[in-house]
Amino acid sequence: MRVFKFGGASVKDANGVKNVVNVLQYEGVENTLIVVSAMGKITNALEKVVYSYLYEKEKLKEALQYIETFHFAIIDELFEKEHAIYQETNRLLGQLQGFLINNTAVNYNYIYDQVVSYGELLSTKIVSHYLNEQKINATWLDIRTIIKTDENHRNATVNWEATQQNCEKLTAALYLTQGFIASSKNNTTTTLGREGSDYSAGILAYCLQAESVTIWKDVDGVLNADPRVFDATVLLEQISYQEAIEMAFYGASVIHPKTIKPLENKKIPLYVRSFINLKSKGTKVSKGVDLHPKTSCFIVKKNQILVSISTKDFSFMVEENLSAIFKQLHLDKLKVNLIQNSAISFSVCLEDNFFNFNQFYDELHTKYKIKYNTNVTLYTVRHFDKKAIEQIELKGKLLLKQISRETVQLVIDEK
Ligand code: ADP
Ligand code: ASP
Ligand code: MG
């Protein structure tokens, strides 16, 4: 069995869906399980539905209308007027509205999962019907009957045993299913975290003992830097699992960080390939050489907060203070991307995804002296040389630099 994953960018419009057929015709379809994300930026649009439903009711209708118009515009381009997909799409949209009308729960994360999961349900229905129209016989699979998780909504943890057992039911030659979504023991819909479809592909490959996973992208493969930020990029033809984990950990958004470990455990190679340039071999992630060609790799994280904390009574920054600070970071769900400690001061580069930084500041500022810079950029360079560091230092005011054997991290104020 092979696992293919098509992300939102690959099915962002009708041409994207048509191109999935090209890819499958080029690659063959035997013994393949295809994982598909929500179309384009639909997950963001569904997040707006959740937000309006809870906090801005007057905008809910408009938010839902966007979802409907977006999908029907694609369907109109792909299918004849009487096609069954119209009814199926209306049924799914009706279910979503029914949930919003009947729901009495107040838990944001639970509501989020029930709503946002429709992105993947809609996209896979559309793609699978289109494949069947093109005589590619794919079985549509509700992945919630296979991938089982706990009830930690928005960031659910996989129940590997139950998932593995369910995978034994999969016998068809070609499946098409959803990324990102799963379900708990009592069949409530859960999700695996934003950008989690890569992870779904990794989970399924692990449980099915797949021969390979291919992630189809709008770029040639894993590049040594994000092409949206750097002009000259180099295709990495081969990287090790370890290198891919490091790059994803530091924030290279091309692969979801949790994807690699299950593949590494079963030595399943991961290919990252272009869905446009099918002849290009892309990147192979497997056991072996760190990376080829050997070149510096750049990872950028924007919108960071650099915080320096010192004690007001001139005591040292040792375990007791550090543990109090870490506890607060954890409570406020602030993601720490870099840490630097000295005798009297402690610096962290943070990401405030849940808008809790002010709360964090309020909690600590009576006891500690806190200085911070907002909206700074964290650059991570793997396999750096002098030239690579100089290139980054030219981008703005250097606020902090940390060097280890293979990795240098620089916090830069680019304003
Ligand atoms: P998908 O919708 O398929 O998940 P994404 O848009 O999430 O696709 O990811 C693909 C994008 O990731 C590319 O278009 C590219 O701009 C960006 N990207 C960031 N870092 C890298 C990198 N190191 N190599 C390749 N692409 C990268
Ligand atoms: N659709 C989900 C998201 O946008 C999952 C994914 O695309 O990987 O986060
Ligand atoms: Mg993505």
Short mmCIF file of C-alpha atoms and ligand atoms in Angstrom, two decimals:
data_model
loop_
_atom_site.label_atom_id
_atom_site.label_comp_id
_atom_site.label_asym_id
_atom_site.label_seq_id
_atom_site.Cartn_x
_atom_site.Cartn_y
_atom_site.Cartn_z
CA MET A 1 0.00 0.00 0.00
CA ARG A 2 1.16 3.55 -0.79
CA VAL A 3 -0.19 6.64 0.93
CA PHE A 4 -0.61 9.89 -1.03
CA LYS A 5 -1.48 13.20 0.57
CA PHE A 6 -2.94 16.16 -1.26
CA GLY A 7 -3.02 19.39 0.77
CA GLY A 8 -5.35 22.37 0.49
CA ALA A 9 -3.09 24.07 -2.06
CA SER A 10 -3.41 21.12 -4.46
CA VAL A 11 -7.23 21.21 -4.44
CA LYS A 12 -7.77 24.94 -4.12
CA ASP A 13 -9.88 25.16 -7.29
CA ALA A 14 -11.42 23.06 -10.09
CA ASN A 15 -8.13 22.88 -11.99
CA GLY A 16 -6.45 21.56 -8.87
CA VAL A 17 -9.00 18.74 -8.63
CA LYS A 18 -8.51 17.97 -12.33
CA ASN A 19 -4.79 17.85 -11.73
CA VAL A 20 -5.21 15.16 -9.05
CA VAL A 21 -6.38 12.96 -11.92
CA ASN A 22 -3.20 13.79 -13.88
CA VAL A 23 -1.07 12.82 -10.92
CA LEU A 24 -2.90 9.53 -10.46
CA GLN A 25 -2.76 8.70 -14.16
CA TYR A 26 0.98 9.38 -14.13
CA GLU A 27 1.66 7.44 -10.92
CA GLY A 28 -0.92 4.64 -11.20
CA VAL A 29 -3.65 3.96 -8.66
CA GLU A 30 -3.23 0.38 -7.50
CA ASN A 31 -2.99 -0.16 -3.75
CA THR A 32 -3.12 3.47 -2.81
CA LEU A 33 -4.77 5.36 -0.02
CA ILE A 34 -5.24 9.06 -0.75
CA VAL A 35 -5.54 11.57 2.07
CA VAL A 36 -7.04 14.94 1.15
CA SER A 37 -7.24 18.20 3.15
CA ALA A 38 -9.91 20.86 3.01
CA MET A 39 -9.84 22.91 -0.22
CA GLY A 40 -7.62 25.99 -0.33
CA LYS A 41 -8.03 28.08 2.82
CA ILE A 42 -11.41 26.60 3.78
CA THR A 43 -10.22 25.60 7.26
CA ASN A 44 -9.57 29.29 7.99
CA ALA A 45 -13.03 30.12 6.64
CA LEU A 46 -14.59 27.48 8.90
CA GLU A 47 -12.70 28.92 11.86
CA LYS A 48 -14.53 32.17 11.05
CA VAL A 49 -17.83 30.27 11.15
CA VAL A 50 -16.97 29.05 14.66
CA TYR A 51 -15.97 32.54 15.74
CA SER A 52 -19.13 34.19 14.40
CA TYR A 53 -21.31 31.44 15.84
CA LEU A 54 -19.88 32.08 19.30
CA TYR A 55 -19.07 35.78 19.35
CA GLU A 56 -20.49 37.62 16.32
CA LYS A 57 -23.81 36.01 15.47
CA GLU A 58 -24.66 38.75 12.95
CA LYS A 59 -21.75 37.57 10.75
CA LEU A 60 -22.61 33.85 10.86
CA LYS A 61 -24.82 33.81 7.78
CA GLU A 62 -22.15 35.49 5.68
CA ALA A 63 -19.45 33.11 6.95
CA LEU A 64 -21.58 30.07 6.06
CA GLN A 65 -22.50 31.57 2.71
CA TYR A 66 -18.81 31.82 1.83
CA ILE A 67 -18.31 28.07 2.46
CA GLU A 68 -21.30 27.23 0.30
CA THR A 69 -20.44 29.56 -2.60
CA PHE A 70 -16.81 28.45 -2.65
CA HIS A 71 -17.62 24.75 -2.98
CA PHE A 72 -20.48 25.14 -5.45
CA ALA A 73 -18.29 27.29 -7.72
CA ILE A 74 -15.84 24.38 -7.94
CA ILE A 75 -18.61 21.80 -8.35
CA ASP A 76 -20.20 23.84 -11.17
CA GLU A 77 -16.92 23.67 -13.08
CA LEU A 78 -16.43 19.95 -12.57
CA PHE A 79 -19.86 18.31 -12.88
CA GLU A 80 -23.06 18.21 -14.94
CA LYS A 81 -26.06 19.97 -13.39
CA GLU A 82 -27.90 16.84 -12.21
CA HIS A 83 -24.91 15.15 -10.65
CA ALA A 84 -25.34 13.47 -7.24
CA ILE A 85 -22.58 15.66 -5.76
CA TYR A 86 -25.03 18.59 -5.55
CA GLN A 87 -27.30 16.65 -3.25
CA GLU A 88 -24.42 15.28 -1.18
CA THR A 89 -22.89 18.70 -0.71
CA ASN A 90 -26.24 20.15 0.32
CA ARG A 91 -26.67 17.29 2.75
CA LEU A 92 -23.29 18.02 4.40
CA LEU A 93 -23.97 21.76 4.54
CA GLY A 94 -27.40 21.03 6.00
CA GLN A 95 -25.80 18.82 8.67
CA LEU A 96 -23.39 21.60 9.58
CA GLN A 97 -26.23 24.11 9.94
CA GLY A 98 -28.23 21.56 11.91
CA PHE A 99 -25.32 21.23 14.33
CA LEU A 100 -25.14 25.00 14.79
CA ILE A 101 -28.86 25.23 15.47
CA ASN A 102 -29.13 22.28 17.84
CA ASN A 103 -25.83 22.50 19.69
CA THR A 104 -26.08 23.26 23.39
CA ALA A 105 -22.43 22.64 24.32
CA VAL A 106 -20.27 25.65 25.17
CA ASN A 107 -16.79 24.14 24.93
CA TYR A 108 -15.00 26.10 22.19
CA ASN A 109 -12.63 23.28 21.22
CA TYR A 110 -15.45 20.75 20.91
CA ILE A 111 -17.53 23.10 18.74
CA TYR A 112 -14.45 23.87 16.66
CA ASP A 113 -13.88 20.22 15.79
CA GLN A 114 -17.54 19.60 14.92
CA VAL A 115 -17.57 22.56 12.52
CA VAL A 116 -14.10 22.65 11.01
CA SER A 117 -14.18 18.94 10.08
CA TYR A 118 -16.70 19.76 7.32
CA GLY A 119 -13.85 21.19 5.24
CA GLU A 120 -12.34 17.74 4.77
CA LEU A 121 -15.73 16.00 4.42
CA LEU A 122 -16.73 18.37 1.59
CA SER A 123 -13.40 18.23 -0.24
CA THR A 124 -13.17 14.43 -0.20
CA LYS A 125 -16.75 14.04 -1.45
CA ILE A 126 -16.01 16.37 -4.37
CA VAL A 127 -12.67 14.80 -5.27
CA SER A 128 -13.92 11.23 -5.00
CA HIS A 129 -16.94 11.90 -7.22
CA TYR A 130 -14.69 13.60 -9.73
CA LEU A 131 -12.27 10.66 -9.77
CA ASN A 132 -15.16 8.27 -10.35
CA GLU A 133 -16.39 10.45 -13.24
CA GLN A 134 -12.91 10.06 -14.72
CA LYS A 135 -13.15 6.28 -14.34
CA ILE A 136 -10.80 6.12 -11.40
CA ASN A 137 -12.67 3.96 -8.96
CA ALA A 138 -11.90 5.30 -5.52
CA THR A 139 -13.73 4.16 -2.39
CA TRP A 140 -14.66 7.15 -0.22
CA LEU A 141 -13.72 6.36 3.35
CA ASP A 142 -14.88 8.17 6.51
CA ILE A 143 -11.57 8.24 8.35
CA ARG A 144 -13.41 8.74 11.64
CA THR A 145 -14.23 5.03 11.51
CA ILE A 146 -10.48 4.27 11.38
CA ILE A 147 -8.35 6.86 13.23
CA LYS A 148 -9.30 6.86 16.90
CA THR A 149 -8.17 9.47 19.42
CA ASP A 150 -8.81 10.75 22.94
CA GLU A 151 -11.19 13.69 23.44
CA ASN A 152 -8.57 16.41 23.55
CA HIS A 153 -10.37 18.51 20.97
CA ARG A 154 -8.27 20.50 18.45
CA ASN A 155 -5.14 18.56 19.35
CA ALA A 156 -6.27 14.99 19.88
CA THR A 157 -3.87 12.16 20.75
CA VAL A 158 -4.02 9.03 18.62
CA ASN A 159 -5.07 5.71 20.09
CA TRP A 160 -2.60 3.62 18.11
CA GLU A 161 -3.93 0.18 19.06
CA ALA A 162 -7.54 0.95 18.11
CA THR A 163 -6.42 2.66 14.90
CA GLN A 164 -4.17 -0.22 13.96
CA GLN A 165 -7.00 -2.68 14.51
CA ASN A 166 -9.40 -0.64 12.39
CA CYS A 167 -6.86 -0.47 9.59
CA GLU A 168 -7.11 -4.21 9.21
CA LYS A 169 -10.57 -3.64 7.70
CA LEU A 170 -9.09 -1.78 4.75
CA THR A 171 -8.95 -4.07 1.75
CA ALA A 172 -9.95 -2.00 -1.31
CA ALA A 173 -7.34 -1.14 -3.96
CA LEU A 174 -7.92 2.62 -3.87
CA TYR A 175 -9.27 4.70 -1.01
CA LEU A 176 -9.90 8.39 -0.77
CA THR A 177 -10.21 9.82 2.70
CA GLN A 178 -9.89 12.92 4.92
CA GLY A 179 -6.78 14.22 6.58
CA PHE A 180 -6.81 16.13 9.87
CA ILE A 181 -10.01 14.63 11.32
CA ALA A 182 -10.57 11.58 13.51
CA SER A 183 -12.98 10.47 16.21
CA SER A 184 -13.01 9.57 19.87
CA LYS A 185 -14.15 6.34 21.51
CA ASN A 186 -17.79 7.48 21.51
CA ASN A 187 -17.52 8.54 17.85
CA THR A 188 -17.35 12.29 18.46
CA THR A 189 -15.36 14.10 15.78
CA THR A 190 -11.89 15.28 16.84
CA THR A 191 -9.02 16.97 14.97
CA LEU A 192 -5.27 16.47 15.06
CA GLY A 193 -4.08 20.10 15.07
CA ARG A 194 -3.78 22.63 12.22
CA GLU A 195 -1.92 21.33 9.16
CA GLY A 196 -2.52 17.84 10.55
CA SER A 197 -3.27 16.06 7.27
CA ASP A 198 0.39 15.18 6.82
CA TYR A 199 0.18 13.55 10.22
CA SER A 200 -2.92 11.59 9.15
CA ALA A 201 -0.90 10.26 6.22
CA GLY A 202 1.90 9.27 8.63
CA ILE A 203 -0.51 7.54 11.04
CA LEU A 204 -2.16 5.53 8.27
CA ALA A 205 1.16 4.61 6.66
CA TYR A 206 2.41 3.36 10.02
CA CYS A 207 -0.69 1.27 10.74
CA LEU A 208 -0.88 -0.12 7.21
CA GLN A 209 2.87 -0.76 7.06
CA ALA A 210 2.83 1.22 3.81
CA GLU A 211 5.71 1.01 1.37
CA SER A 212 5.90 4.83 1.08
CA VAL A 213 4.16 8.15 1.68
CA THR A 214 4.08 10.90 -0.94
CA ILE A 215 3.06 14.44 -0.04
CA TRP A 216 2.12 16.38 -3.20
CA LYS A 217 3.05 20.05 -3.04
CA ASP A 218 3.09 23.25 -5.08
CA VAL A 219 6.89 23.32 -4.71
CA ASP A 220 9.49 20.89 -6.06
CA GLY A 221 10.02 19.28 -2.68
CA VAL A 222 11.64 20.29 0.57
CA LEU A 223 13.74 23.34 -0.20
CA ASN A 224 16.54 24.75 1.91
CA ALA A 225 14.31 27.76 2.71
CA ASP A 226 10.73 28.97 2.36
CA PRO A 227 10.52 30.29 -1.23
CA ARG A 228 8.04 32.95 -0.09
CA VAL A 229 10.77 34.53 2.02
CA PHE A 230 14.04 33.69 0.24
CA ASP A 231 14.77 34.36 -3.45
CA ALA A 232 17.31 31.68 -4.25
CA THR A 233 16.34 28.28 -2.89
CA VAL A 234 17.87 24.83 -3.40
CA LEU A 235 15.94 21.54 -3.62
CA LEU A 236 17.03 19.05 -0.97
CA GLU A 237 17.06 15.74 -2.87
CA GLN A 238 17.63 13.59 0.16
CA ILE A 239 17.25 14.25 3.86
CA SER A 240 17.32 11.97 6.87
CA TYR A 241 14.30 11.49 9.15
CA GLN A 242 16.30 13.22 11.85
CA GLU A 243 16.98 16.27 9.70
CA ALA A 244 13.30 16.46 8.68
CA ILE A 245 12.25 16.28 12.34
CA GLU A 246 14.70 19.06 13.22
CA MET A 247 13.50 21.26 10.34
CA ALA A 248 9.82 20.70 11.12
CA PHE A 249 10.48 21.31 14.83
CA TYR A 250 12.10 24.66 14.14
CA GLY A 251 9.09 25.60 11.99
CA ALA A 252 9.70 24.63 8.34
CA SER A 253 6.02 24.60 7.42
CA VAL A 254 6.49 22.18 4.53
CA ILE A 255 5.97 19.07 6.74
CA HIS A 256 3.94 18.77 9.93
CA PRO A 257 6.36 18.01 12.82
CA LYS A 258 4.52 14.91 14.09
CA THR A 259 4.51 13.19 10.69
CA ILE A 260 8.04 11.87 10.59
CA LYS A 261 8.40 9.82 13.78
CA PRO A 262 5.88 7.07 12.89
CA LEU A 263 7.48 6.76 9.46
CA GLU A 264 10.97 6.57 10.92
CA ASN A 265 9.89 3.85 13.35
CA LYS A 266 8.86 1.62 10.47
CA LYS A 267 11.50 2.89 8.03
CA ILE A 268 8.82 4.03 5.57
CA PRO A 269 10.29 6.52 3.08
CA LEU A 270 8.53 9.88 2.66
CA TYR A 271 8.58 11.62 -0.71
CA VAL A 272 7.74 15.30 -1.06
CA ARG A 273 6.95 15.97 -4.70
CA SER A 274 5.52 18.63 -6.96
CA PHE A 275 1.99 18.07 -8.24
CA ILE A 276 2.85 20.41 -11.11
CA ASN A 277 6.23 19.13 -12.17
CA LEU A 278 5.62 15.37 -12.12
CA LYS A 279 8.96 14.48 -13.71
CA SER A 280 10.90 15.99 -10.82
CA LYS A 281 11.89 13.38 -8.25
CA GLY A 282 11.41 15.79 -5.36
CA THR A 283 12.77 15.06 -1.90
CA LYS A 284 13.24 11.65 -0.34
CA VAL A 285 13.15 11.56 3.46
CA SER A 286 14.59 8.30 4.74
CA LYS A 287 17.32 6.78 6.87
CA GLY A 288 20.80 7.75 5.77
CA VAL A 289 22.77 10.85 4.83
CA ASP A 290 21.78 13.97 6.74
CA LEU A 291 21.08 15.99 3.67
CA HIS A 292 22.05 16.14 0.05
CA PRO A 293 23.11 18.53 -1.34
CA LYS A 294 24.84 19.71 1.78
CA THR A 295 23.74 23.32 2.15
CA SER A 296 22.58 25.72 4.84
CA CYS A 297 18.84 25.50 5.60
CA PHE A 298 16.86 28.55 6.71
CA ILE A 299 13.67 28.48 8.76
CA VAL A 300 11.74 31.66 9.51
CA LYS A 301 9.18 32.28 12.22
CA LYS A 302 7.54 35.68 12.12
CA ASN A 303 5.51 37.50 14.75
CA GLN A 304 7.50 36.36 17.76
CA ILE A 305 7.86 38.04 21.16
CA LEU A 306 11.31 38.22 22.73
CA VAL A 307 11.01 38.45 26.51
CA SER A 308 13.81 39.01 29.03
CA ILE A 309 13.01 38.34 32.64
CA SER A 310 15.18 39.13 35.66
CA THR A 311 14.52 39.12 39.39
CA LYS A 312 13.83 42.41 41.14
CA ASP A 313 15.81 41.45 44.25
CA PHE A 314 19.02 40.68 42.29
CA SER A 315 18.80 37.01 43.18
CA PHE A 316 20.03 34.56 40.58
CA MET A 317 17.85 33.05 37.89
CA VAL A 318 17.97 29.50 39.17
CA GLU A 319 15.60 26.53 39.40
CA GLU A 320 12.96 28.05 41.65
CA ASN A 321 12.43 31.14 39.49
CA LEU A 322 12.71 29.21 36.27
CA SER A 323 10.10 26.67 37.29
CA ALA A 324 7.65 29.44 38.28
CA ILE A 325 8.16 31.12 34.91
CA PHE A 326 7.77 27.88 32.97
CA LYS A 327 4.60 27.04 34.86
CA GLN A 328 3.12 30.39 33.82
CA LEU A 329 4.25 29.92 30.21
CA HIS A 330 2.48 26.58 30.18
CA LEU A 331 -0.70 27.95 31.78
CA ASP A 332 -0.88 30.75 29.21
CA LYS A 333 -0.18 28.35 26.32
CA LEU A 334 2.78 30.42 25.15
CA LYS A 335 4.93 28.41 22.76
CA VAL A 336 8.63 28.71 23.52
CA ASN A 337 10.88 28.63 20.47
CA LEU A 338 14.18 29.60 22.05
CA ILE A 339 15.59 29.84 25.56
CA GLN A 340 18.71 31.60 26.82
CA ASN A 341 19.70 31.80 30.44
CA SER A 342 22.35 33.77 32.30
CA ALA A 343 23.04 34.35 35.99
CA ILE A 344 20.54 37.17 36.44
CA SER A 345 18.37 37.07 33.38
CA PHE A 346 16.33 34.60 31.38
CA SER A 347 15.28 35.22 27.76
CA VAL A 348 12.67 33.39 25.72
CA CYS A 349 11.39 33.82 22.21
CA LEU A 350 7.66 33.13 22.25
CA GLU A 351 4.68 32.63 20.04
CA ASP A 352 1.38 33.90 21.45
CA ASN A 353 -1.14 31.87 19.45
CA PHE A 354 -3.87 32.23 22.06
CA PHE A 355 -3.42 35.98 22.81
CA ASN A 356 -2.39 35.41 26.41
CA PHE A 357 0.84 37.40 26.59
CA ASN A 358 -0.73 40.32 28.52
CA GLN A 359 -2.06 37.89 31.09
CA PHE A 360 1.43 36.32 31.39
CA TYR A 361 2.95 39.77 31.89
CA ASP A 362 0.35 40.70 34.53
CA GLU A 363 0.98 37.50 36.46
CA LEU A 364 4.76 37.92 36.64
CA HIS A 365 5.58 41.61 36.58
CA THR A 366 5.14 42.23 40.30
CA LYS A 367 7.86 39.72 41.13
CA TYR A 368 10.11 40.06 38.06
CA LYS A 369 11.49 42.79 35.86
CA ILE A 370 10.20 42.04 32.36
CA LYS A 371 11.36 43.61 29.12
CA TYR A 372 10.01 42.56 25.76
CA ASN A 373 10.00 43.25 22.01
CA THR A 374 6.93 42.28 20.00
CA ASN A 375 6.69 41.39 16.32
CA VAL A 376 10.27 40.16 15.94
CA THR A 377 11.45 37.37 13.64
CA LEU A 378 13.21 34.17 14.65
CA TYR A 379 15.60 32.80 12.03
CA THR A 380 16.99 29.29 12.47
CA VAL A 381 19.88 28.21 10.26
CA ARG A 382 20.82 24.54 10.17
CA HIS A 383 24.30 23.60 8.86
CA PHE A 384 25.32 27.23 8.91
CA ASP A 385 28.49 28.86 7.68
CA LYS A 386 29.77 32.40 8.14
CA LYS A 387 28.07 33.64 4.98
CA ALA A 388 24.67 32.24 6.00
CA ILE A 389 24.79 34.04 9.35
CA GLU A 390 25.90 37.32 7.76
CA GLN A 391 23.01 37.10 5.30
CA ILE A 392 20.52 36.96 8.18
CA GLU A 393 22.24 39.62 10.25
CA LEU A 394 21.70 42.06 7.40
CA LYS A 395 17.93 41.74 7.74
CA GLY A 396 17.58 44.04 10.74
CA LYS A 397 18.66 44.68 14.30
CA LEU A 398 20.10 41.58 15.95
CA LEU A 399 18.54 41.10 19.40
CA LEU A 400 19.78 37.64 20.33
CA LYS A 401 21.96 34.94 18.83
CA GLN A 402 22.45 31.36 19.97
CA ILE A 403 24.87 28.95 18.37
CA SER A 404 25.16 25.18 18.77
CA ARG A 405 27.08 22.72 16.62
CA GLU A 406 24.64 22.43 13.69
CA THR A 407 22.16 25.20 14.42
CA VAL A 408 22.25 28.94 14.90
CA GLN A 409 19.19 30.93 15.94
CA LEU A 410 18.92 34.68 15.54
CA VAL A 411 16.17 36.95 16.80
CA ILE A 412 15.94 39.96 14.52
CA ASP A 413 13.91 43.13 14.74
CA GLU A 414 13.10 43.86 11.10
CA LYS A 415 10.99 46.98 11.74
P1 ADP B 1 -0.53 22.24 1.57
O1 ADP B 1 -1.78 23.00 1.35
O2 ADP B 1 -0.26 21.23 0.53
O3 ADP B 1 -0.41 21.68 2.95
P2 ADP B 1 1.14 24.45 2.28
O4 ADP B 1 0.78 25.73 1.59
O5 ADP B 1 0.74 24.25 3.70
O6 ADP B 1 0.64 23.26 1.36
O7 ADP B 1 2.70 24.21 2.20
C1 ADP B 1 3.40 24.41 1.01
C2 ADP B 1 4.17 25.70 1.10
O8 ADP B 1 5.14 25.60 2.13
C3 ADP B 1 4.99 26.01 -0.12
O9 ADP B 1 4.23 26.66 -1.12
C4 ADP B 1 6.09 26.91 0.44
O10 ADP B 1 5.77 28.27 0.24
C5 ADP B 1 6.06 26.65 1.95
N1 ADP B 1 7.36 26.27 2.51
C6 ADP B 1 7.86 26.72 3.69
N2 ADP B 1 9.06 26.23 3.95
C7 ADP B 1 9.37 25.42 2.90
C8 ADP B 1 10.50 24.61 2.59
N3 ADP B 1 11.57 24.52 3.40
N4 ADP B 1 10.47 23.90 1.44
C9 ADP B 1 9.39 23.96 0.62
N5 ADP B 1 8.31 24.71 0.86
C10 ADP B 1 8.28 25.44 1.98
N1 ASP B 2 -7.24 21.51 6.59
C1 ASP B 2 -6.41 21.47 7.78
C2 ASP B 2 -5.69 22.79 7.95
O1 ASP B 2 -5.76 23.65 7.08
C3 ASP B 2 -5.44 20.33 7.78
C4 ASP B 2 -4.37 20.38 6.70
O2 ASP B 2 -4.56 21.06 5.70
O3 ASP B 2 -3.35 19.72 6.86
O4 ASP B 2 -5.06 22.97 8.96
MG MG B 3 -0.65 22.67 4.63
#
